Amino acid sequence: MELAIDGLSKRYPNGTQALQDVSLRISAGMFGLLGPNGAGKSTIMRTLATLQEADSGTARLGDLDILRDKDGVRRILGYLPQEFGLYPREPAEDLLDHFASLKGITRRDERRGVVTSLLQQTNLYEHRRKALGTFSGGMKQRFGIAQALLGNPKVIIVDEPTAGLDPEERVRFHNLLAGISENVIVILSTHIVSDVSDLCGSMAIINNGRVLLSGAPSSLLSVLDGKVWKRVIASAESAAYNERYRVISTRLSSGRTVVRVLSDGSPGDGFDPVTPDLEDLYFATIKAN
Ligand code: ADP
């Protein structure tokens, strides 16, 4: 099943145009919504989660009108918001059981089975009696996924889930997401390019409320083939290179300053060709718009 978003626009009462004519096609698997802070990602996510209204546009999943049929959406949607409030004293198992009742799983034995299986799936079973306030960032996010998975959702929305996780927790969280995305649509919003390159079979880059690019990372990347060049420079030369070249990024690598530029042919001047990566595509796209 495909999620079809067409012409979504939103202006907040203070005049901020958060979304401008956003259209996307999203199929089963992991979809990365990549953009800097303030790009409009959360606005899209909250709109799809029926937590706020768009000014115009449509969003459909098969026959379901996501912007109108709020009860219908809540039956098929799992949502892990950016700010996930928890009850710090509550044991994980009890809170998940409570969420399961809210989702309409009224039979106690059925609920127990569902809760146990979700705690196992998210590697939290051994911590089930611990209060949520004692959980690490990664454990909280995995608990967030457990609650988002209640009721077998067809669409799961996760908003900036890996911000603040340490590398090991991030890998664990990535593996969990990869495991659940086989038959459902998982939309992952992030400003971290490697979240998308590690996980997503399709993606969109969004900035200033507009979709700048969307598709499969591998095919999107092919537009940069043969066009990305790099060289080591002295850090003081950085401004001069910015004047002279279309600089994609200036990064430190082993303490040295490496500049990457966009050029149809060899820029000469000591530049070497490199295989473009998603970070090149992201920065080149954001800078060009
Ligand atoms: P992202 O999730 O990509 O960081 P958001 O969707 O949160 O972006 O924000 C998009 C733009 O809308 C930003 O300029 C942000 O400041 C603004 N914005 C978000 N929420 C509100 C709000 N409730 N009222 C006014 N402006 C908002």
mmCIF file of C-alpha atoms and ligand atoms in Angstrom:
data_model
loop_
_atom_site.group_PDB
_atom_site.id
_atom_site.type_symbol
_atom_site.label_atom_id
_atom_site.label_comp_id
_atom_site.label_asym_id
_atom_site.label_seq_id
_atom_site.Cartn_x
_atom_site.Cartn_y
_atom_site.Cartn_z
ATOM 1 C CA MET A 1 0.000 0.000 0.000
ATOM 2 C CA GLU A 2 1.205 3.497 -0.828
ATOM 3 C CA LEU A 3 0.942 6.660 1.211
ATOM 4 C CA ALA A 4 0.231 9.532 -1.183
ATOM 5 C CA ILE A 5 0.730 13.079 0.073
ATOM 6 C CA ASP A 6 -0.241 15.841 -2.335
ATOM 7 C CA GLY A 7 0.074 19.603 -2.119
ATOM 8 C CA LEU A 8 0.341 19.814 1.664
ATOM 9 C CA SER A 9 0.726 23.410 2.876
ATOM 10 C CA LYS A 10 0.741 24.884 6.357
ATOM 11 C CA ARG A 11 1.191 28.401 7.704
ATOM 12 C CA TYR A 12 1.308 28.818 11.491
ATOM 13 C CA PRO A 13 -0.700 31.660 13.054
ATOM 14 C CA ASN A 14 2.524 33.646 13.597
ATOM 15 C CA GLY A 15 3.037 33.737 9.816
ATOM 16 C CA THR A 16 5.680 30.976 9.493
ATOM 17 C CA GLN A 17 5.109 29.092 6.255
ATOM 18 C CA ALA A 18 6.138 25.649 7.554
ATOM 19 C CA LEU A 19 5.061 23.612 4.500
ATOM 20 C CA GLN A 20 4.692 24.652 0.878
ATOM 21 C CA ASP A 21 3.035 22.286 -1.547
ATOM 22 C CA VAL A 22 4.614 19.096 -0.189
ATOM 23 C CA SER A 23 3.953 15.984 -2.291
ATOM 24 C CA LEU A 24 5.458 12.561 -1.578
ATOM 25 C CA ARG A 25 4.866 8.903 -2.449
ATOM 26 C CA ILE A 26 5.839 6.472 0.281
ATOM 27 C CA SER A 27 5.691 2.656 0.028
ATOM 28 C CA ALA A 28 6.396 -0.115 2.528
ATOM 29 C CA GLY A 29 9.884 -0.034 4.019
ATOM 30 C CA MET A 30 11.927 2.701 5.606
ATOM 31 C CA PHE A 31 11.451 6.186 4.236
ATOM 32 C CA GLY A 32 13.852 8.907 5.395
ATOM 33 C CA LEU A 33 12.632 12.470 5.679
ATOM 34 C CA LEU A 34 15.919 14.353 5.838
ATOM 35 C CA GLY A 35 16.294 18.061 6.505
ATOM 36 C CA PRO A 36 17.873 20.597 8.842
ATOM 37 C CA ASN A 37 16.167 21.851 11.971
ATOM 38 C CA GLY A 38 13.179 23.972 11.077
ATOM 39 C CA ALA A 39 12.747 22.319 7.633
ATOM 40 C CA GLY A 40 9.170 21.252 8.352
ATOM 41 C CA LYS A 41 9.657 17.562 9.180
ATOM 42 C CA SER A 42 7.745 17.573 12.473
ATOM 43 C CA THR A 43 4.950 19.557 10.876
ATOM 44 C CA ILE A 44 4.525 16.804 8.270
ATOM 45 C CA MET A 45 4.712 14.097 10.940
ATOM 46 C CA ARG A 46 2.210 15.769 13.262
ATOM 47 C CA THR A 47 -0.170 16.376 10.364
ATOM 48 C CA LEU A 48 -0.033 12.710 9.334
ATOM 49 C CA ALA A 49 -0.526 11.716 12.973
ATOM 50 C CA THR A 50 -3.725 13.864 12.975
ATOM 51 C CA LEU A 51 -2.349 16.058 15.771
ATOM 52 C CA GLN A 52 -2.659 19.220 13.710
ATOM 53 C CA GLU A 53 -4.441 20.443 10.613
ATOM 54 C CA ALA A 54 -2.909 21.393 7.269
ATOM 55 C CA ASP A 55 -4.232 24.469 5.420
ATOM 56 C CA SER A 56 -4.527 22.560 2.165
ATOM 57 C CA GLY A 57 -3.517 19.323 0.503
ATOM 58 C CA THR A 58 -4.385 15.654 0.861
ATOM 59 C CA ALA A 59 -2.842 12.526 2.329
ATOM 60 C CA ARG A 60 -4.204 9.093 1.473
ATOM 61 C CA LEU A 61 -3.346 5.515 2.321
ATOM 62 C CA GLY A 62 -5.328 3.414 -0.120
ATOM 63 C CA ASP A 63 -8.960 4.376 0.543
ATOM 64 C CA LEU A 64 -8.199 6.087 3.834
ATOM 65 C CA ASP A 65 -8.331 9.894 3.840
ATOM 66 C CA ILE A 66 -5.707 10.631 6.479
ATOM 67 C CA LEU A 67 -6.528 14.293 6.947
ATOM 68 C CA ARG A 68 -10.263 13.682 7.423
ATOM 69 C CA ASP A 69 -10.792 10.225 8.900
ATOM 70 C CA LYS A 70 -8.993 10.692 12.217
ATOM 71 C CA ASP A 71 -10.405 7.569 13.867
ATOM 72 C CA GLY A 72 -9.417 5.518 10.835
ATOM 73 C CA VAL A 73 -5.876 6.891 10.998
ATOM 74 C CA ARG A 74 -5.477 6.164 14.698
ATOM 75 C CA ARG A 75 -6.329 2.515 13.987
ATOM 76 C CA ILE A 76 -3.483 2.103 11.484
ATOM 77 C CA LEU A 77 -0.881 4.504 12.842
ATOM 78 C CA GLY A 78 1.950 4.138 15.351
ATOM 79 C CA TYR A 79 3.693 7.331 16.364
ATOM 80 C CA LEU A 80 6.900 8.035 18.254
ATOM 81 C CA PRO A 81 6.959 11.800 18.731
ATOM 82 C CA GLN A 82 10.068 13.919 19.162
ATOM 83 C CA GLU A 83 9.225 14.674 22.776
ATOM 84 C CA PHE A 84 7.981 11.465 24.296
ATOM 85 C CA GLY A 85 6.596 12.103 27.773
ATOM 86 C CA LEU A 86 6.882 9.162 30.142
ATOM 87 C CA TYR A 87 5.607 8.437 33.590
ATOM 88 C CA PRO A 88 8.964 8.142 35.372
ATOM 89 C CA ARG A 89 7.838 5.996 38.302
ATOM 90 C CA GLU A 90 5.833 3.517 36.264
ATOM 91 C CA PRO A 91 7.390 0.146 35.413
ATOM 92 C CA ALA A 92 7.754 -0.323 31.641
ATOM 93 C CA GLU A 93 5.472 -3.363 31.566
ATOM 94 C CA ASP A 94 2.632 -1.621 33.416
ATOM 95 C CA LEU A 95 2.724 1.454 31.217
ATOM 96 C CA LEU A 96 2.774 -0.601 28.019
ATOM 97 C CA ASP A 97 -0.158 -2.609 29.372
ATOM 98 C CA HIS A 98 -1.992 0.658 30.000
ATOM 99 C CA PHE A 99 -1.279 1.903 26.448
ATOM 100 C CA ALA A 100 -2.491 -1.456 25.134
ATOM 101 C CA SER A 101 -5.850 -0.982 26.909
ATOM 102 C CA LEU A 102 -6.104 2.495 25.377
ATOM 103 C CA LYS A 103 -5.504 0.895 21.965
ATOM 104 C CA GLY A 104 -8.564 -1.244 22.592
ATOM 105 C CA ILE A 105 -6.942 -4.544 23.590
ATOM 106 C CA THR A 106 -9.442 -5.161 26.387
ATOM 107 C CA ARG A 107 -8.830 -8.835 27.208
ATOM 108 C CA ARG A 108 -6.232 -9.087 29.938
ATOM 109 C CA ASP A 109 -4.606 -12.337 28.742
ATOM 110 C CA GLU A 110 -4.387 -11.097 25.170
ATOM 111 C CA ARG A 111 -2.855 -7.859 26.427
ATOM 112 C CA ARG A 112 -0.290 -9.741 28.475
ATOM 113 C CA GLY A 113 0.764 -11.720 25.391
ATOM 114 C CA VAL A 114 1.075 -8.592 23.244
ATOM 115 C CA VAL A 115 3.004 -6.654 25.895
ATOM 116 C CA THR A 116 5.426 -9.522 26.526
ATOM 117 C CA SER A 117 6.094 -10.006 22.861
ATOM 118 C CA LEU A 118 6.710 -6.284 22.259
ATOM 119 C CA LEU A 119 9.052 -6.050 25.255
ATOM 120 C CA GLN A 120 10.982 -9.005 23.851
ATOM 121 C CA GLN A 121 11.079 -7.540 20.352
ATOM 122 C CA THR A 122 12.498 -4.266 21.666
ATOM 123 C CA ASN A 123 15.004 -6.022 23.969
ATOM 124 C CA LEU A 124 13.393 -4.593 27.085
ATOM 125 C CA TYR A 125 11.922 -7.755 28.557
ATOM 126 C CA GLU A 126 14.620 -8.140 31.216
ATOM 127 C CA HIS A 127 14.020 -4.502 32.232
ATOM 128 C CA ARG A 128 10.237 -4.776 32.309
ATOM 129 C CA ARG A 129 9.883 -4.167 36.060
ATOM 130 C CA LYS A 130 12.177 -1.124 36.051
ATOM 131 C CA ALA A 131 10.714 2.357 36.346
ATOM 132 C CA LEU A 132 10.864 4.292 33.085
ATOM 133 C CA GLY A 133 12.668 7.152 34.839
ATOM 134 C CA THR A 134 15.718 4.856 35.225
ATOM 135 C CA PHE A 135 15.892 4.004 31.492
ATOM 136 C CA SER A 136 18.763 5.220 29.280
ATOM 137 C CA GLY A 137 17.966 7.324 26.191
ATOM 138 C CA GLY A 138 18.163 4.277 23.939
ATOM 139 C CA MET A 139 15.890 2.216 26.199
ATOM 140 C CA LYS A 140 13.330 5.031 26.242
ATOM 141 C CA GLN A 141 13.354 5.179 22.456
ATOM 142 C CA ARG A 142 12.933 1.410 22.237
ATOM 143 C CA PHE A 143 10.042 1.655 24.662
ATOM 144 C CA GLY A 144 8.637 4.367 22.366
ATOM 145 C CA ILE A 145 8.804 1.911 19.468
ATOM 146 C CA ALA A 146 7.117 -0.797 21.567
ATOM 147 C CA GLN A 147 4.152 1.519 22.241
ATOM 148 C CA ALA A 148 4.103 2.651 18.584
ATOM 149 C CA LEU A 149 3.834 -1.002 17.494
ATOM 150 C CA LEU A 150 0.721 -1.699 19.595
ATOM 151 C CA GLY A 151 -2.260 -2.649 17.459
ATOM 152 C CA ASN A 152 -0.173 -3.744 14.423
ATOM 153 C CA PRO A 153 0.033 -0.373 12.672
ATOM 154 C CA LYS A 154 0.432 -0.120 8.896
ATOM 155 C CA VAL A 155 2.258 3.202 9.162
ATOM 156 C CA ILE A 156 4.828 4.044 11.828
ATOM 157 C CA ILE A 157 6.116 7.561 12.238
ATOM 158 C CA VAL A 158 9.309 8.219 14.175
ATOM 159 C CA ASP A 159 10.381 11.811 14.641
ATOM 160 C CA GLU A 160 14.138 12.413 15.168
ATOM 161 C CA PRO A 161 14.561 9.162 17.122
ATOM 162 C CA THR A 162 18.346 8.923 17.278
ATOM 163 C CA ALA A 163 19.218 12.450 18.410
ATOM 164 C CA GLY A 164 21.047 12.102 21.715
ATOM 165 C CA LEU A 165 21.675 8.330 21.492
ATOM 166 C CA ASP A 166 25.207 7.021 21.908
ATOM 167 C CA PRO A 167 26.661 5.044 18.952
ATOM 168 C CA GLU A 168 25.868 1.616 20.396
ATOM 169 C CA GLU A 169 22.277 2.535 21.249
ATOM 170 C CA ARG A 170 21.890 4.064 17.812
ATOM 171 C CA VAL A 171 22.964 0.847 16.079
ATOM 172 C CA ARG A 172 20.592 -1.140 18.267
ATOM 173 C CA PHE A 173 17.757 1.232 17.477
ATOM 174 C CA HIS A 174 18.561 1.076 13.743
ATOM 175 C CA ASN A 175 18.448 -2.724 13.836
ATOM 176 C CA LEU A 176 15.080 -2.620 15.569
ATOM 177 C CA LEU A 177 13.647 -0.263 12.946
ATOM 178 C CA ALA A 178 15.080 -2.297 10.068
ATOM 179 C CA GLY A 179 13.424 -5.405 11.508
ATOM 180 C CA ILE A 180 9.938 -3.926 11.711
ATOM 181 C CA SER A 181 9.876 -2.180 8.346
ATOM 182 C CA GLU A 182 9.423 -5.220 6.143
ATOM 183 C CA ASN A 183 5.682 -4.996 5.678
ATOM 184 C CA VAL A 184 4.841 -1.581 7.047
ATOM 185 C CA ILE A 185 5.622 1.978 6.072
ATOM 186 C CA VAL A 186 8.126 3.487 8.503
ATOM 187 C CA ILE A 187 8.728 7.210 8.118
ATOM 188 C CA LEU A 188 11.851 8.358 9.876
ATOM 189 C CA SER A 189 12.449 12.059 10.234
ATOM 190 C CA THR A 190 16.019 13.060 10.908
ATOM 191 C CA HIS A 191 18.702 15.685 10.369
ATOM 192 C CA ILE A 192 21.379 12.962 10.579
ATOM 193 C CA VAL A 193 22.440 11.873 7.099
ATOM 194 C CA SER A 194 23.828 8.520 8.234
ATOM 195 C CA ASP A 195 20.448 7.527 9.735
ATOM 196 C CA VAL A 196 19.127 7.651 6.180
ATOM 197 C CA SER A 197 22.142 6.091 4.450
ATOM 198 C CA ASP A 198 22.187 3.219 6.951
ATOM 199 C CA LEU A 199 18.493 2.451 6.839
ATOM 200 C CA CYS A 200 16.359 3.928 4.106
ATOM 201 C CA GLY A 201 15.509 2.499 0.702
ATOM 202 C CA SER A 202 13.831 5.747 -0.225
ATOM 203 C CA MET A 203 14.020 9.284 1.020
ATOM 204 C CA ALA A 204 13.244 12.943 0.545
ATOM 205 C CA ILE A 205 15.326 16.011 1.294
ATOM 206 C CA ILE A 206 13.250 18.841 2.656
ATOM 207 C CA ASN A 207 14.144 22.428 3.511
ATOM 208 C CA ASN A 208 12.133 25.577 4.180
ATOM 209 C CA GLY A 209 8.926 23.571 3.937
ATOM 210 C CA ARG A 210 9.622 22.289 0.415
ATOM 211 C CA VAL A 211 10.582 18.889 -0.942
ATOM 212 C CA LEU A 212 13.844 19.419 -2.818
ATOM 213 C CA LEU A 213 14.452 15.802 -3.920
ATOM 214 C CA SER A 214 12.850 12.423 -3.421
ATOM 215 C CA GLY A 215 13.579 8.878 -4.540
ATOM 216 C CA ALA A 216 15.985 6.035 -3.843
ATOM 217 C CA PRO A 217 19.325 7.276 -2.428
ATOM 218 C CA SER A 218 21.302 5.229 -4.980
ATOM 219 C CA SER A 219 19.529 6.712 -7.997
ATOM 220 C CA LEU A 220 19.496 10.221 -6.531
ATOM 221 C CA LEU A 221 23.235 9.930 -5.936
ATOM 222 C CA SER A 222 23.950 9.085 -9.554
ATOM 223 C CA VAL A 223 23.397 12.749 -10.543
ATOM 224 C CA LEU A 224 26.631 13.533 -8.717
ATOM 225 C CA ASP A 225 28.719 10.842 -10.474
ATOM 226 C CA GLY A 226 32.050 12.286 -11.555
ATOM 227 C CA LYS A 227 31.214 15.697 -10.109
ATOM 228 C CA VAL A 228 32.569 15.594 -6.555
ATOM 229 C CA TRP A 229 36.212 16.438 -5.893
ATOM 230 C CA LYS A 230 38.222 16.791 -2.744
ATOM 231 C CA ARG A 231 41.541 18.093 -1.493
ATOM 232 C CA VAL A 232 43.278 18.895 1.766
ATOM 233 C CA ILE A 233 43.662 22.607 2.419
ATOM 234 C CA ALA A 234 45.008 24.789 5.211
ATOM 235 C CA SER A 235 42.089 25.803 7.398
ATOM 236 C CA ALA A 236 42.874 29.495 6.757
ATOM 237 C CA GLU A 237 42.252 28.914 3.008
ATOM 238 C CA SER A 238 38.673 27.858 3.547
ATOM 239 C CA ALA A 239 37.139 31.283 2.778
ATOM 240 C CA ALA A 240 39.153 31.592 -0.451
ATOM 241 C CA TYR A 241 37.956 28.168 -1.618
ATOM 242 C CA ASN A 242 34.384 29.166 -0.867
ATOM 243 C CA GLU A 243 34.846 32.150 -3.196
ATOM 244 C CA ARG A 244 36.470 30.190 -5.991
ATOM 245 C CA TYR A 245 34.575 26.871 -6.001
ATOM 246 C CA ARG A 246 31.111 25.437 -5.423
ATOM 247 C CA VAL A 247 32.029 24.061 -2.008
ATOM 248 C CA ILE A 248 29.802 21.237 -0.775
ATOM 249 C CA SER A 249 31.432 20.844 2.610
ATOM 250 C CA THR A 250 34.575 21.549 4.563
ATOM 251 C CA ARG A 251 35.226 18.736 7.016
ATOM 252 C CA LEU A 252 37.977 17.747 9.341
ATOM 253 C CA SER A 253 39.517 14.363 8.701
ATOM 254 C CA SER A 254 42.290 13.152 11.028
ATOM 255 C CA GLY A 255 42.802 16.766 12.049
ATOM 256 C CA ARG A 256 43.219 18.003 8.474
ATOM 257 C CA THR A 257 40.782 20.247 6.655
ATOM 258 C CA VAL A 258 39.271 18.543 3.612
ATOM 259 C CA VAL A 259 37.211 20.544 1.180
ATOM 260 C CA ARG A 260 34.749 18.823 -1.185
ATOM 261 C CA VAL A 261 33.555 20.738 -4.226
ATOM 262 C CA LEU A 262 31.088 20.264 -7.056
ATOM 263 C CA SER A 263 32.492 20.570 -10.555
ATOM 264 C CA ASP A 264 31.466 19.032 -13.902
ATOM 265 C CA GLY A 265 35.097 18.570 -14.896
ATOM 266 C CA SER A 266 38.334 18.360 -12.928
ATOM 267 C CA PRO A 267 38.953 21.610 -11.080
ATOM 268 C CA GLY A 268 42.744 20.912 -11.277
ATOM 269 C CA ASP A 269 44.517 22.661 -8.419
ATOM 270 C CA GLY A 270 45.312 19.404 -6.562
ATOM 271 C CA PHE A 271 41.715 18.119 -6.405
ATOM 272 C CA ASP A 272 41.069 14.374 -6.617
ATOM 273 C CA PRO A 273 37.806 12.737 -7.701
ATOM 274 C CA VAL A 274 35.735 11.009 -4.978
ATOM 275 C CA THR A 275 32.728 8.708 -4.967
ATOM 276 C CA PRO A 276 29.792 10.917 -3.955
ATOM 277 C CA ASP A 277 28.017 10.009 -0.738
ATOM 278 C CA LEU A 278 24.657 10.950 0.696
ATOM 279 C CA GLU A 279 26.182 13.765 2.722
ATOM 280 C CA ASP A 280 27.468 15.328 -0.539
ATOM 281 C CA LEU A 281 23.986 15.033 -2.023
ATOM 282 C CA TYR A 282 22.386 16.515 1.087
ATOM 283 C CA PHE A 283 24.705 19.527 1.375
ATOM 284 C CA ALA A 284 24.792 20.147 -2.391
ATOM 285 C CA THR A 285 20.979 20.082 -2.518
ATOM 286 C CA ILE A 286 20.462 22.296 0.522
ATOM 287 C CA LYS A 287 23.046 24.832 -0.694
ATOM 288 C CA ALA A 288 21.627 24.989 -4.206
ATOM 289 C CA ASN A 289 18.145 25.910 -2.950
HETATM 290 P P1 ADP B 1 11.638 20.376 11.828
HETATM 291 O O1 ADP B 1 10.850 19.269 12.439
HETATM 292 O O2 ADP B 1 12.163 20.037 10.461
HETATM 293 O O3 ADP B 1 12.710 20.901 12.731
HETATM 294 P P2 ADP B 1 9.214 21.967 12.199
HETATM 295 O O4 ADP B 1 8.133 21.323 11.427
HETATM 296 O O5 ADP B 1 9.247 21.750 13.680
HETATM 297 O O6 ADP B 1 10.629 21.605 11.549
HETATM 298 O O7 ADP B 1 9.161 23.542 11.970
HETATM 299 C C1 ADP B 1 9.024 24.142 10.680
HETATM 300 C C2 ADP B 1 8.950 25.646 10.853
HETATM 301 O O8 ADP B 1 7.734 25.984 11.517
HETATM 302 C C3 ADP B 1 10.068 26.240 11.692
HETATM 303 O O9 ADP B 1 10.362 27.505 11.185
HETATM 304 C C4 ADP B 1 9.452 26.325 13.072
HETATM 305 O O10 ADP B 1 10.048 27.357 13.821
HETATM 306 C C5 ADP B 1 8.015 26.656 12.730
HETATM 307 N N1 ADP B 1 7.048 26.141 13.731
HETATM 308 C C6 ADP B 1 6.902 24.865 14.168
HETATM 309 N N2 ADP B 1 5.876 24.758 15.033
HETATM 310 C C7 ADP B 1 5.348 26.007 15.150
HETATM 311 C C8 ADP B 1 4.260 26.557 15.889
HETATM 312 N N3 ADP B 1 3.508 25.794 16.676
HETATM 313 N N4 ADP B 1 4.015 27.878 15.755
HETATM 314 C C9 ADP B 1 4.770 28.647 14.952
HETATM 315 N N5 ADP B 1 5.801 28.193 14.212
HETATM 316 C C10 ADP B 1 6.098 26.889 14.310
#
